[in-house]
GROMACS .gro file of C-alpha atoms in nm:
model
  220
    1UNK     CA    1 -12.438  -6.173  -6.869
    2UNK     CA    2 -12.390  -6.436  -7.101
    3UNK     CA    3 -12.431  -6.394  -7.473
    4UNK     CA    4 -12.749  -6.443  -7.626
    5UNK     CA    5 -12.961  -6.389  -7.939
    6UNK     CA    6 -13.291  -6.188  -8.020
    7UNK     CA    7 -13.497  -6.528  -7.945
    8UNK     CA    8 -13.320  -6.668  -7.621
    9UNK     CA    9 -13.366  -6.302  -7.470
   10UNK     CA   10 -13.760  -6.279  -7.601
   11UNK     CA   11 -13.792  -6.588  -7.424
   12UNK     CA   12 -13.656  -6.468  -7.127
   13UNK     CA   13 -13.832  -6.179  -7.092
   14UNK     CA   14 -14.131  -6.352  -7.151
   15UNK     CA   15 -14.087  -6.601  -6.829
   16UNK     CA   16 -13.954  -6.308  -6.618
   17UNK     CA   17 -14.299  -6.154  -6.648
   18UNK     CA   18 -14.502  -6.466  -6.587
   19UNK     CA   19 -14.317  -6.484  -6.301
   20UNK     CA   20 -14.341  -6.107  -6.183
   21UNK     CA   21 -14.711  -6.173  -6.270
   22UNK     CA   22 -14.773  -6.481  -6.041
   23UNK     CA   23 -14.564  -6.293  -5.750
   24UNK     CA   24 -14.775  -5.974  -5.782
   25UNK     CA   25 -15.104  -6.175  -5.768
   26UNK     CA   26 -14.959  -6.358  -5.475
   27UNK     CA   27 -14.852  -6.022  -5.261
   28UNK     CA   28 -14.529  -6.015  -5.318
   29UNK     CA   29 -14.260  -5.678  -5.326
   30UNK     CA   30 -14.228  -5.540  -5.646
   31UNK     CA   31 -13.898  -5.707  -5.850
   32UNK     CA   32 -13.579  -5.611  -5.698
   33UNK     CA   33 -13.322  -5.350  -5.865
   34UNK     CA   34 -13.081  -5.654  -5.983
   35UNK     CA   35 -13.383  -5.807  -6.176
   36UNK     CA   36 -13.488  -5.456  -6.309
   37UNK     CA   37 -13.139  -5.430  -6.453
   38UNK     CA   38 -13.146  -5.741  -6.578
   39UNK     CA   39 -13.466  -5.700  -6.763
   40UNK     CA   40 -13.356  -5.385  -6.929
   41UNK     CA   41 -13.012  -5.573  -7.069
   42UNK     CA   42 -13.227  -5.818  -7.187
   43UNK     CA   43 -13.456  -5.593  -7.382
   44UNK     CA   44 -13.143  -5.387  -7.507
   45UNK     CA   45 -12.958  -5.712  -7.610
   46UNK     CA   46 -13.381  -5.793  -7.783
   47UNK     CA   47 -13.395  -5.466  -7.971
   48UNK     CA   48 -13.016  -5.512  -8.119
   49UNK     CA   49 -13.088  -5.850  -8.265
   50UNK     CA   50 -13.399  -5.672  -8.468
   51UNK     CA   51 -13.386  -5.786  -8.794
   52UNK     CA   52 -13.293  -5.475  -9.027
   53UNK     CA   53 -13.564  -5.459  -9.324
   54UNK     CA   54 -13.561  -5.243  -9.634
   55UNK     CA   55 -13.796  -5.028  -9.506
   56UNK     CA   56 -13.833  -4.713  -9.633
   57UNK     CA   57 -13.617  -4.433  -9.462
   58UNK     CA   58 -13.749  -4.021  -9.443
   59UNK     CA   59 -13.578  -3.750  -9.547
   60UNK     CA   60 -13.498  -3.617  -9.212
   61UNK     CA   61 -13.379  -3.963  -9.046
   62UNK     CA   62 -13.139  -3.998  -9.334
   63UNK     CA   63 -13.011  -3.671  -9.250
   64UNK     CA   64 -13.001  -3.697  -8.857
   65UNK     CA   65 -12.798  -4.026  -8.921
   66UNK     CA   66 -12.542  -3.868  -9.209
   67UNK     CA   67 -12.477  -3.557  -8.971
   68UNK     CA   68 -12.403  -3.799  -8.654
   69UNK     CA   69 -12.172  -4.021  -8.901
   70UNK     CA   70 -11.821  -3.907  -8.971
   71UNK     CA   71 -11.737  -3.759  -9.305
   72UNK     CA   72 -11.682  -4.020  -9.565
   73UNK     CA   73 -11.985  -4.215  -9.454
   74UNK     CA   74 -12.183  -3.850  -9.402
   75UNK     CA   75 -12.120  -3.760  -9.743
   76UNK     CA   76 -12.185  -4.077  -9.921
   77UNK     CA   77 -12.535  -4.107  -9.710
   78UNK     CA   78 -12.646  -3.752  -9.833
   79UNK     CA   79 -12.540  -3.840 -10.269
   80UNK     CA   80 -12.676  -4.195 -10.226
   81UNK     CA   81 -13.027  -4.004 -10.106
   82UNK     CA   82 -13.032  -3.726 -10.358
   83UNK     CA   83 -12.982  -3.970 -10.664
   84UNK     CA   84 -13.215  -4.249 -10.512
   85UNK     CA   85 -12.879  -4.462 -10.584
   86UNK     CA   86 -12.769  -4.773 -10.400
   87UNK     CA   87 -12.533  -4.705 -10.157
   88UNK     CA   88 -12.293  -4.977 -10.311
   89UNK     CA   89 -12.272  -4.789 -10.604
   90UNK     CA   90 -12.212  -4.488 -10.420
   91UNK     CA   91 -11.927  -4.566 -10.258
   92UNK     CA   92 -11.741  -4.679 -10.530
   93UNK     CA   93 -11.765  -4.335 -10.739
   94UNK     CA   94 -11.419  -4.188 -10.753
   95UNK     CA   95 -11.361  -3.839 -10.655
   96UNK     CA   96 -11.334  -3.700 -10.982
   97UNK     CA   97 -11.647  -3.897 -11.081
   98UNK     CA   98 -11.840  -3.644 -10.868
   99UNK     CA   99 -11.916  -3.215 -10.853
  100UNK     CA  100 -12.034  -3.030 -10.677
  101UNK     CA  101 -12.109  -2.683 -10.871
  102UNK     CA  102 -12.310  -2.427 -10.638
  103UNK     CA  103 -12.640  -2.633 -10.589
  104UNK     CA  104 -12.595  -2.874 -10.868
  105UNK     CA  105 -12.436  -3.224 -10.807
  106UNK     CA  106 -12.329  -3.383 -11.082
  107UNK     CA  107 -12.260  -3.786 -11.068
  108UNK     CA  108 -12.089  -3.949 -11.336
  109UNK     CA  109 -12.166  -4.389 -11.311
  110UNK     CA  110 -11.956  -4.651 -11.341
  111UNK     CA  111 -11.656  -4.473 -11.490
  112UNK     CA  112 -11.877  -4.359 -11.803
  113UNK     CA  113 -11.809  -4.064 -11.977
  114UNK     CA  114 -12.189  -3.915 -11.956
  115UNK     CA  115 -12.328  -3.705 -11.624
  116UNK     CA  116 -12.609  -3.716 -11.406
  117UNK     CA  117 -12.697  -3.357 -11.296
  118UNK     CA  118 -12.936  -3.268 -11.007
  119UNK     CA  119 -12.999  -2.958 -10.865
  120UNK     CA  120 -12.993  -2.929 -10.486
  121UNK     CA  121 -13.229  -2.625 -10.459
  122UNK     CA  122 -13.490  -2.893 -10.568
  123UNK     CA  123 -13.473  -3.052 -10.239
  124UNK     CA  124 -13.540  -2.899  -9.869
  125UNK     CA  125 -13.233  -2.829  -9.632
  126UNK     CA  126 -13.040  -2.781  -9.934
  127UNK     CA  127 -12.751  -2.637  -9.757
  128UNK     CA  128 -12.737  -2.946  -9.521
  129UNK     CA  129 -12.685  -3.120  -9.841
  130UNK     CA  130 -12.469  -2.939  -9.995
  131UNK     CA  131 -12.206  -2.934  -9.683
  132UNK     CA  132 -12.241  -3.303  -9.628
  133UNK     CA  133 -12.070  -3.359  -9.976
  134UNK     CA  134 -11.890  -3.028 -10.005
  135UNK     CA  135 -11.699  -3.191  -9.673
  136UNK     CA  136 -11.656  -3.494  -9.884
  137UNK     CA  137 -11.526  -3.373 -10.136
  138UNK     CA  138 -11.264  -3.178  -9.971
  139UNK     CA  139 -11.130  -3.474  -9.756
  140UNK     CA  140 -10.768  -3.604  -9.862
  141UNK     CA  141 -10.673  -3.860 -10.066
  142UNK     CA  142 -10.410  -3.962 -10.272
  143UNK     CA  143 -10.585  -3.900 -10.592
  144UNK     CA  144 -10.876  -3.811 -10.738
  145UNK     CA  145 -10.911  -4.176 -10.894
  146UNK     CA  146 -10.942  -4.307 -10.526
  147UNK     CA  147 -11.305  -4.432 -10.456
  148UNK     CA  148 -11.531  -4.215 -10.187
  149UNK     CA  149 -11.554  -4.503 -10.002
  150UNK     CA  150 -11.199  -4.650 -10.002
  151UNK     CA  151 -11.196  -4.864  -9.727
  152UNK     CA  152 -11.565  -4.891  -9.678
  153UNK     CA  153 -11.777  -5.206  -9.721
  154UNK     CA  154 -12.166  -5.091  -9.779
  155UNK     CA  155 -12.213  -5.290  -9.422
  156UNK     CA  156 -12.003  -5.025  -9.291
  157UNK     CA  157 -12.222  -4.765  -9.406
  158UNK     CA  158 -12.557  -4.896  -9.336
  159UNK     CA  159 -12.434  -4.925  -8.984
  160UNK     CA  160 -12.472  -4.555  -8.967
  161UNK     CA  161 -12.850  -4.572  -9.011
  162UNK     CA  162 -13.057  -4.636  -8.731
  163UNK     CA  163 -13.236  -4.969  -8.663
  164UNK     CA  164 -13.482  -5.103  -8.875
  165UNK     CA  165 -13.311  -4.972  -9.173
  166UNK     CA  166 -13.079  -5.080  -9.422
  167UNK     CA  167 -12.875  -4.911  -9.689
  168UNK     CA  168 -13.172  -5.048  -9.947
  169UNK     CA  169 -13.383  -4.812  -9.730
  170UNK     CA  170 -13.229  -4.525  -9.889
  171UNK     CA  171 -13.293  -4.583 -10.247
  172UNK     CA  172 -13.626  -4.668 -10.161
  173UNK     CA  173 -13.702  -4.380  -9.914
  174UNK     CA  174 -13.562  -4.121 -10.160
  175UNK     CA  175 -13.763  -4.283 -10.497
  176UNK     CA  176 -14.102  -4.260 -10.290
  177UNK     CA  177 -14.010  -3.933 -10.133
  178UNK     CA  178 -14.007  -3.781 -10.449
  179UNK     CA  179 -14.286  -3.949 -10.624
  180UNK     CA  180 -14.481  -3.807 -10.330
  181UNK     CA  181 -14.367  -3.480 -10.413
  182UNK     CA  182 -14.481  -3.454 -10.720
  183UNK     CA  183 -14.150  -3.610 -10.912
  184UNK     CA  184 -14.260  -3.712 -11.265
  185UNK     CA  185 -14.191  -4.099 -11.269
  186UNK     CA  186 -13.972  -4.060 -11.594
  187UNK     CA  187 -13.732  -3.841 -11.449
  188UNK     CA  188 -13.719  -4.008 -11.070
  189UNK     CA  189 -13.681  -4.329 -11.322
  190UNK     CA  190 -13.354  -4.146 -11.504
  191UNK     CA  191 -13.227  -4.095 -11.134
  192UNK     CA  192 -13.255  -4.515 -10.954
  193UNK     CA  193 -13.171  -4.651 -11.328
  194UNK     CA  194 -13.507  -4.912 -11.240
  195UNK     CA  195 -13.532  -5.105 -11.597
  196UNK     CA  196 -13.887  -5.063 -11.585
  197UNK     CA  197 -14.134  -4.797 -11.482
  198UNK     CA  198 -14.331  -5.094 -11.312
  199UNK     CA  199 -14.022  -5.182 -11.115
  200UNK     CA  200 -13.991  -4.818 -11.000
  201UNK     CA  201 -14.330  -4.830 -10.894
  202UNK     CA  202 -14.361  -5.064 -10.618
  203UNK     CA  203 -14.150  -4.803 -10.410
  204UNK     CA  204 -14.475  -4.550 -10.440
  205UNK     CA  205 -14.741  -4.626 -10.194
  206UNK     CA  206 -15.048  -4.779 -10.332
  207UNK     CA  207 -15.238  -4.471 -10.391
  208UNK     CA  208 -14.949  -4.308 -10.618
  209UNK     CA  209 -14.922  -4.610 -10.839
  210UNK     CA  210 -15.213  -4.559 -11.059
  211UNK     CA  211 -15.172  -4.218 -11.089
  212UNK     CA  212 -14.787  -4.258 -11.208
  213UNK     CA  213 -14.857  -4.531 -11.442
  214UNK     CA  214 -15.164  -4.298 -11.581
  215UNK     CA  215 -14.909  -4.006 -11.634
  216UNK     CA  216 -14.656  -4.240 -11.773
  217UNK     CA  217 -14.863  -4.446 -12.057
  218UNK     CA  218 -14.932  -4.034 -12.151
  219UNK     CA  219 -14.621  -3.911 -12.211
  220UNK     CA  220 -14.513  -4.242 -12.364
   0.00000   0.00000   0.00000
């Protein structure tokens, strides 16, 4: 079949069941197999040209898609959750820039000589976590100033996730999944690096906003 984008094969689709539907109201046979099979390519080909939207990913989507990806991409999938972090920034963290102590992960950014520390026994499946970076960590490399992604573009790595998500969809599915866990704001804040609180906000659904901001203007 020749190539063709999201639109041309809507379009198709669209005329092949006008047609199907002025054939069936005139008596004819049901479609034959080679149009069946040509249908189906055409909604496969419709479904890959989806556009991929920031949407926000769950917990256990992330994880179906870092366990099916190999490890580099695995690991950097399961830190980029657990610290609500771009996955950009992920993947250029250098081996030594990153621990993993028991159940706490500890991340340091940007080459700066402070930590950020999270414990895994925080989160459920805490031992699917902990594997996914423990394997990371252990891969090869020909120092411990390479990058965890050497090699990797953040394309690459979104690629893993399943459509309609993008690697935004991780920061954003991990900041709301913890706000709706009860996260305080401030220290789900500490974790994305948002330069506001208002900014971190807009990843809580509507109903957690008010709340958040409440709690916030109190401790402030």
């Amino acid at each position: 079949m020749m190539e063709l984008d999201g639109l041309q094969a809507s379009s198709m689709l669209t005329e092949i069941g006008t047609v199907n539907t002025l054939l069936t109201l005139n008596g004819t046979p049901a479609q034959s197999p080679v149009l069946t099979l040509v249908v189906k390519a055409l909604r496969r080909r419709k479904a890959m040209a989806a556009p991929r939207r920031a949407a926000p990913i769950d917990k256990d989507t992330l994880f179906r898609a870092a366990l099916r990806a190999n490890t580099r991409v695995g690991g950097i999938l399961a830190i980029a959750w657990l610290l609500a972090s771009r996955v950009g920034d992920v993947r250029r963290l250098r081996f030594c820039d990153v621990k993993l102590t028991g159940t706490r992960l500890s991340v340091r950014w940007f080459r700066r000589k402070d930590w950020t520390n999270i414990g895994l026994e925080s989160f459920a499946d805490a031992g699917r976590f902990t594997a996914l970076i423990k394997a990371l960590l252990d891969m090869p490399r020909d120092s411990d100033d390479t990058e965890i992604g050497a090699g990797l573009t953040t394309a690459n790595i979104a690629a893993a996730l399943p459509r309609p998500y993008t690697a935004h969809s991780i920061r954003r599915g991990a900041a709301q999944w913890a706000l709706q866990n009860g996260a305080p704001a401030g220290a789900v804040r500490a974790l994305t690096l948002h330069a506001t609180m208002s900014s971190l906000l807009r990843y809580a659904p509507m109903a957690l906003r008010e709340q958040q901001l409440v709690a916030a203007a109190t401790l402030g």
